[in-house]
Amino acid sequence: MTESKLEALKGPVGPWRGAAPLAGSGIAVVCFTAALALAWMSAGTLLLIFAGVLLGVFLDGLTRALAYVLPLPRSLRLTLASVTVALLALGFATYGGTTVAQQGRDLGSTIKTQADSVNTWLADHGIDVPLLGPAKDDGRSAREPGQQESGLGGLASGLLKSSGSVLSSAGSVLGPATAVVLGLVDAVGNLLVIVFLGAAFAADPHSYRDGVLRFIPPTKRRRGAKVLDGAGETLRHWLFGQLLTMTAIFLFTWAGLAFLGIGGALILGLQAGLLAFVPTVGPLVAGLVILLAALASGPKALLGALGVYLAVQCLESYGLTPFIQKRALDIPPATIFAGQLVLGVIFGLWGIALALPLLAVIKVLLEQLYVEDTLGEHPGH
């Protein structure tokens, strides 16, 4: 048989050969690009869901921990953990809310006064710092024309601005009050979404885990389950370690500032503990607030507050974090800072706040899917 007949028996030649794989690759590229575009447009919603996952991981961890002391069914342990967390939050808001609110108002006035004083001193020496100047509010939102607000705040904004609403004219008169109401609605709505998602994830985590595994080929499901379990375990260890670190920072800062006699020590310690959730950026903001508040009590109080801040940061950086978070997260500080910059640019404030748990998950995925499966190496070697 001649060579031409053999080629004819092999099937189509020329541009038609390999057309199906090429078309499949093109479809895959288009689908991947569409998925990236969808993720970019719904980044705020995705990060809100991730915050709900974190709450679910926290409640699930509490439920697992209760199993060592209370031999009860999982549903009862989850209910007990959820009710305990809710009662603690309600108790803090009820009994400590008045003190915190009063100290917060006093602290806000103090910081504004001190910022104006610093701004005046800098202006007298020829240095113009607009960020420290008094805020100018003309009653209008800083949003660009035509830009839409997302979330429940956008829904409330649409209702307030609808042509048939009586509040549409009052909104222009109230000005800042309307912005505060919309911001409060948005914040409360986001909080309710996070609580609902966290409770749903913690109630039946295996259903969501198995649902994700259904999208993985059967031959890879065992490996996929191991990766998901590893990511969940890492998040649990990091989250509980971070809560211990935040509590310690709150207590030490509160005690140190109260010993120095600085007003608003409770709220200053509380904001330092909460901002410790955001690495690198959070402690800097907390330190600036502490120094501005201490400036009202004189130079000695300012130096004392600076000493307390530096001592707490040294304790957190060289004592608490390496000891508590060593098992959960071992990422160099420069990598964390770079990740914050990238996620902050892409996702805004949510990206900065959730940078560390996101980096923890990314680290697990890279180690298990790329370093171990692709390169055939163990991360510790």
XYZ file of C-alpha atoms in Angstrom:
381
model
C 0.000 0.000 0.000
C 1.309 3.347 -1.000
C 2.117 6.160 1.422
C -0.753 8.340 0.162
C -3.295 5.604 0.875
C -1.906 5.156 4.405
C -2.310 8.883 5.051
C -5.880 8.749 3.757
C -6.728 5.904 6.172
C -5.379 7.874 9.151
C -8.116 10.508 8.857
C -8.206 14.201 8.030
C -5.008 16.074 7.487
C -4.031 19.713 7.319
C -5.796 22.359 9.403
C -8.553 19.942 10.491
C -6.157 17.675 12.383
C -6.296 18.520 16.112
C -9.206 20.961 15.711
C -11.177 19.425 18.621
C -8.374 19.794 21.210
C -7.747 23.335 20.016
C -11.424 24.232 20.367
C -11.474 22.654 23.835
C -8.484 24.732 24.872
C -10.135 27.896 23.580
C -13.332 27.150 25.499
C -11.310 26.478 28.654
C -9.492 29.816 28.311
C -12.779 31.671 27.795
C -14.370 29.955 30.819
C -11.340 30.707 32.986
C -11.360 34.365 31.911
C -15.089 34.610 32.607
C -14.589 33.076 36.052
C -11.840 35.593 36.851
C -14.032 38.482 35.694
C -16.943 37.213 37.798
C -14.666 36.851 40.835
C -13.345 40.387 40.298
C -16.828 41.898 40.081
C -18.120 39.981 43.097
C -14.950 40.229 45.200
C -16.753 41.874 48.128
C -19.378 39.135 48.199
C -16.758 36.370 47.985
C -14.804 37.846 50.885
C -18.039 38.193 52.866
C -18.626 34.472 52.300
C -15.043 33.761 53.382
C -15.677 35.714 56.609
C -18.709 33.488 57.173
C -16.499 30.452 56.610
C -14.103 31.759 59.272
C -16.970 32.088 61.754
C -18.120 28.592 60.868
C -14.594 27.265 61.430
C -14.528 29.008 64.817
C -17.872 27.524 65.929
C -16.871 24.103 64.609
C -13.609 24.317 66.558
C -15.473 25.166 69.759
C -17.826 22.250 69.128
C -14.891 19.881 68.669
C -13.208 21.187 71.821
C -16.371 20.645 73.895
C -16.318 16.973 72.897
C -13.337 16.445 75.236
C -15.283 17.614 78.299
C -18.955 17.030 77.396
C -19.924 13.659 75.848
C -22.980 15.112 74.117
C -24.269 14.867 70.544
C -22.710 17.323 68.122
C -25.918 19.307 67.674
C -26.150 19.995 71.418
C -22.482 20.952 71.644
C -22.854 23.325 68.673
C -25.946 24.889 70.247
C -24.120 25.328 73.554
C -21.100 26.906 71.830
C -23.251 29.264 69.741
C -25.385 30.348 72.711
C -22.256 30.919 74.825
C -20.656 33.111 72.160
C -23.922 35.040 71.676
C -24.343 35.585 75.430
C -20.745 36.777 75.798
C -21.193 39.255 72.951
C -24.546 40.424 74.352
C -23.114 40.729 77.867
C -20.188 42.780 76.655
C -22.498 45.040 74.651
C -24.891 45.434 77.603
C -22.560 45.901 80.549
C -19.497 47.243 78.810
C -21.179 49.076 75.974
C -21.961 52.199 77.988
C -18.395 52.543 79.242
C -16.916 51.812 75.854
C -19.277 54.256 74.110
C -18.531 57.046 76.590
C -14.789 56.473 76.402
C -15.071 56.261 72.633
C -16.760 59.665 72.448
C -14.204 61.203 74.795
C -11.388 59.560 72.880
C -12.735 60.833 69.567
C -12.861 64.396 70.863
C -9.373 64.086 72.337
C -7.869 62.681 69.153
C -9.543 65.371 67.014
C -8.221 68.112 69.310
C -4.719 66.680 69.351
C -4.727 66.119 65.573
C -5.733 69.747 65.051
C -2.937 70.854 67.417
C -0.362 68.755 65.558
C -1.653 70.070 62.229
C -1.386 73.682 63.448
C 2.154 73.120 64.732
C 3.191 71.554 61.417
C 1.546 74.376 59.455
C 3.431 76.969 61.510
C 6.654 75.271 60.452
C 5.700 75.206 56.781
C 4.508 71.580 56.624
C 1.036 70.979 55.216
C -0.573 67.652 56.202
C -4.188 67.643 54.931
C -4.973 64.260 56.534
C -4.641 65.731 60.003
C -6.841 68.708 59.285
C -10.495 68.958 60.276
C -12.774 67.021 57.970
C -14.944 69.050 55.666
C -18.377 67.632 55.171
C -20.740 69.314 52.767
C -23.421 66.679 53.206
C -22.606 64.894 49.980
C -21.154 61.446 49.546
C -17.596 61.064 48.365
C -18.760 58.528 45.816
C -18.127 59.358 42.183
C -21.135 60.301 40.043
C -22.842 57.238 38.663
C -21.014 54.856 40.990
C -23.375 52.381 42.611
C -23.195 51.251 46.224
C -23.143 47.524 46.793
C -24.673 45.382 49.514
C -27.645 46.190 51.700
C -26.491 49.773 51.876
C -27.114 50.073 48.151
C -30.615 48.668 48.605
C -31.358 51.163 51.375
C -29.856 53.964 49.287
C -32.106 53.045 46.394
C -35.169 53.074 48.633
C -34.225 56.455 50.079
C -33.633 57.951 46.631
C -36.684 56.489 44.909
C -39.021 59.014 43.342
C -42.005 57.764 45.281
C -40.346 57.897 48.691
C -41.069 60.710 51.084
C -37.546 60.397 52.448
C -36.007 61.334 49.105
C -36.266 65.046 49.851
C -35.372 64.588 53.508
C -32.212 62.720 52.531
C -30.748 65.816 50.907
C -31.524 67.828 54.049
C -30.211 65.291 56.536
C -26.967 64.852 54.588
C -24.465 63.143 56.921
C -27.263 61.541 58.945
C -28.454 59.675 55.861
C -24.925 58.453 55.151
C -24.641 57.220 58.745
C -27.954 55.366 58.505
C -26.972 53.735 55.215
C -23.586 52.767 56.596
C -25.216 51.292 59.698
C -27.699 49.311 57.598
C -24.873 48.006 55.430
C -22.719 47.038 58.428
C -25.574 45.321 60.282
C -26.650 43.531 57.113
C -23.132 42.251 56.453
C -22.854 41.117 60.076
C -26.136 39.192 59.819
C -24.958 37.551 56.588
C -21.691 36.479 58.245
C -23.540 35.102 61.286
C -26.007 33.168 59.125
C -23.282 31.701 56.918
C -21.135 30.812 59.925
C -24.008 29.033 61.663
C -24.949 27.190 58.456
C -21.377 26.052 57.777
C -20.853 24.937 61.389
C -24.172 23.054 61.520
C -23.226 20.620 58.740
C -19.664 21.139 57.504
C -19.444 17.695 55.890
C -22.256 18.483 53.437
C -20.389 21.514 52.077
C -17.112 19.596 52.023
C -18.685 16.710 50.098
C -20.379 19.189 47.765
C -17.012 20.652 46.807
C -15.545 17.180 46.318
C -18.272 16.313 43.791
C -16.651 18.734 41.336
C -13.350 16.797 41.556
C -12.751 13.688 39.412
C -13.306 10.459 41.401
C -9.653 9.461 41.100
C -8.581 12.721 42.771
C -11.249 12.968 45.482
C -9.169 11.378 48.223
C -6.393 13.889 47.597
C -8.942 16.728 47.382
C -10.446 15.701 50.723
C -7.001 15.740 52.308
C -6.305 19.225 50.952
C -9.658 20.581 52.197
C -9.161 19.016 55.626
C -5.668 20.478 55.805
C -6.953 23.941 54.942
C -9.697 23.674 57.556
C -7.251 22.522 60.233
C -4.864 25.358 59.405
C -7.675 27.910 59.668
C -8.774 26.477 63.034
C -5.285 26.626 64.505
C -4.659 30.114 63.130
C -8.019 31.479 64.267
C -7.772 30.266 67.857
C -4.149 31.362 68.060
C -5.108 34.789 66.728
C -7.882 35.107 69.304
C -5.435 34.312 72.104
C -3.000 36.898 70.730
C -5.703 39.559 70.412
C -6.925 38.903 73.964
C -3.405 39.180 75.363
C -2.764 42.450 73.484
C -6.053 43.874 74.775
C -5.337 42.974 78.397
C -1.701 44.134 78.419
C -2.487 47.405 76.636
C -5.435 48.129 78.904
C -3.464 47.361 82.047
C -0.427 49.394 80.964
C -2.391 52.491 79.945
C -4.607 52.310 83.034
C -1.479 52.126 85.224
C -0.224 55.303 83.545
C -3.561 56.997 84.198
C -4.343 57.662 80.537
C -8.021 58.306 79.882
C -9.945 55.808 77.780
C -7.592 52.928 78.610
C -10.352 50.354 78.102
C -11.325 51.516 74.622
C -7.670 51.987 73.649
C -6.862 48.430 74.708
C -9.956 47.125 72.949
C -9.113 48.806 69.648
C -5.517 47.578 69.908
C -6.735 44.016 70.411
C -9.222 44.183 67.549
C -6.778 45.818 65.140
C -4.260 43.061 65.919
C -6.425 40.883 63.645
C -5.006 42.870 60.723
C -1.229 42.272 60.652
C 1.285 45.056 59.987
C -1.303 47.752 59.260
C -3.516 47.192 62.314
C -0.830 47.661 65.003
C 0.402 50.854 63.296
C -3.082 52.374 63.326
C -3.611 51.261 66.939
C -0.298 52.814 67.980
C -1.144 56.125 66.295
C -4.487 56.272 68.129
C -2.818 55.480 71.475
C -0.165 58.178 71.026
C -2.716 60.818 70.000
C -4.851 59.980 73.034
C -1.849 60.068 75.402
C -0.695 63.403 74.005
C -3.527 65.108 75.913
C -2.007 63.995 79.247
C 1.397 65.531 78.624
C 4.866 64.481 77.419
C 5.426 61.990 80.250
C 2.182 60.174 79.447
C 3.131 60.209 75.761
C 6.495 58.553 76.484
C 4.826 56.062 78.819
C 2.199 55.164 76.213
C 4.940 54.754 73.622
C 6.766 52.416 75.990
C 3.615 50.359 76.585
C 2.943 50.140 72.856
C 6.499 49.063 72.031
C 6.535 46.527 74.882
C 3.252 44.965 73.744
C 4.435 44.840 70.125
C 7.689 43.148 71.143
C 5.722 40.645 73.222
C 3.411 39.967 70.285
C 6.143 39.778 67.623
C 8.781 37.810 69.513
C 6.729 35.917 72.082
C 3.068 35.319 71.330
C 3.000 34.947 67.547
C 6.058 32.645 67.163
C 4.875 30.464 70.060
C 1.143 30.322 69.286
C 1.083 30.534 65.492
C 4.131 28.369 64.692
C 1.983 25.318 64.000
C -0.710 27.148 62.073
C 1.193 29.713 60.027
C 4.866 30.070 59.174
C 5.015 32.870 56.608
C 7.805 35.479 56.569
C 6.718 39.029 57.524
C 7.728 40.459 54.132
C 5.501 37.912 52.384
C 2.591 38.832 54.645
C 3.101 42.535 53.953
C 3.352 41.965 50.197
C 0.213 39.830 50.300
C -1.604 42.594 52.170
C -0.587 45.108 49.531
C -1.790 42.929 46.668
C -5.052 41.879 48.332
C -5.656 45.437 49.533
C -5.292 46.831 46.018
C -7.555 44.141 44.559
C -10.210 43.806 47.267
C -9.842 46.973 49.365
C -10.369 46.939 53.144
C -11.798 43.431 53.143
C -8.645 42.154 51.451
C -6.404 43.779 54.078
C -8.498 42.480 56.981
C -8.677 38.903 55.659
C -5.179 38.800 54.166
C -3.673 36.492 56.787
C -6.298 33.693 56.679
C -6.351 33.924 52.880
C -2.563 33.582 52.793
C -2.830 30.616 55.170
C -5.206 28.834 52.781
C -3.072 29.721 49.759
C 0.001 28.367 51.571
C -1.728 25.022 52.198
C -2.852 24.763 48.562
C 0.623 25.573 47.211
C 2.371 23.157 49.557
C 0.076 20.211 48.926
C -0.911 20.695 45.285
C 2.300 22.137 43.846
C 5.250 21.357 46.119
C 4.149 17.841 47.053
C 2.140 16.675 44.028
C 3.945 18.487 41.192
C 7.516 18.808 42.471
C 7.411 15.671 44.616
C 8.981 17.363 47.619
C 7.911 17.837 51.212
C 7.711 21.494 52.331
C 9.795 20.827 55.415
C 12.704 19.405 53.417
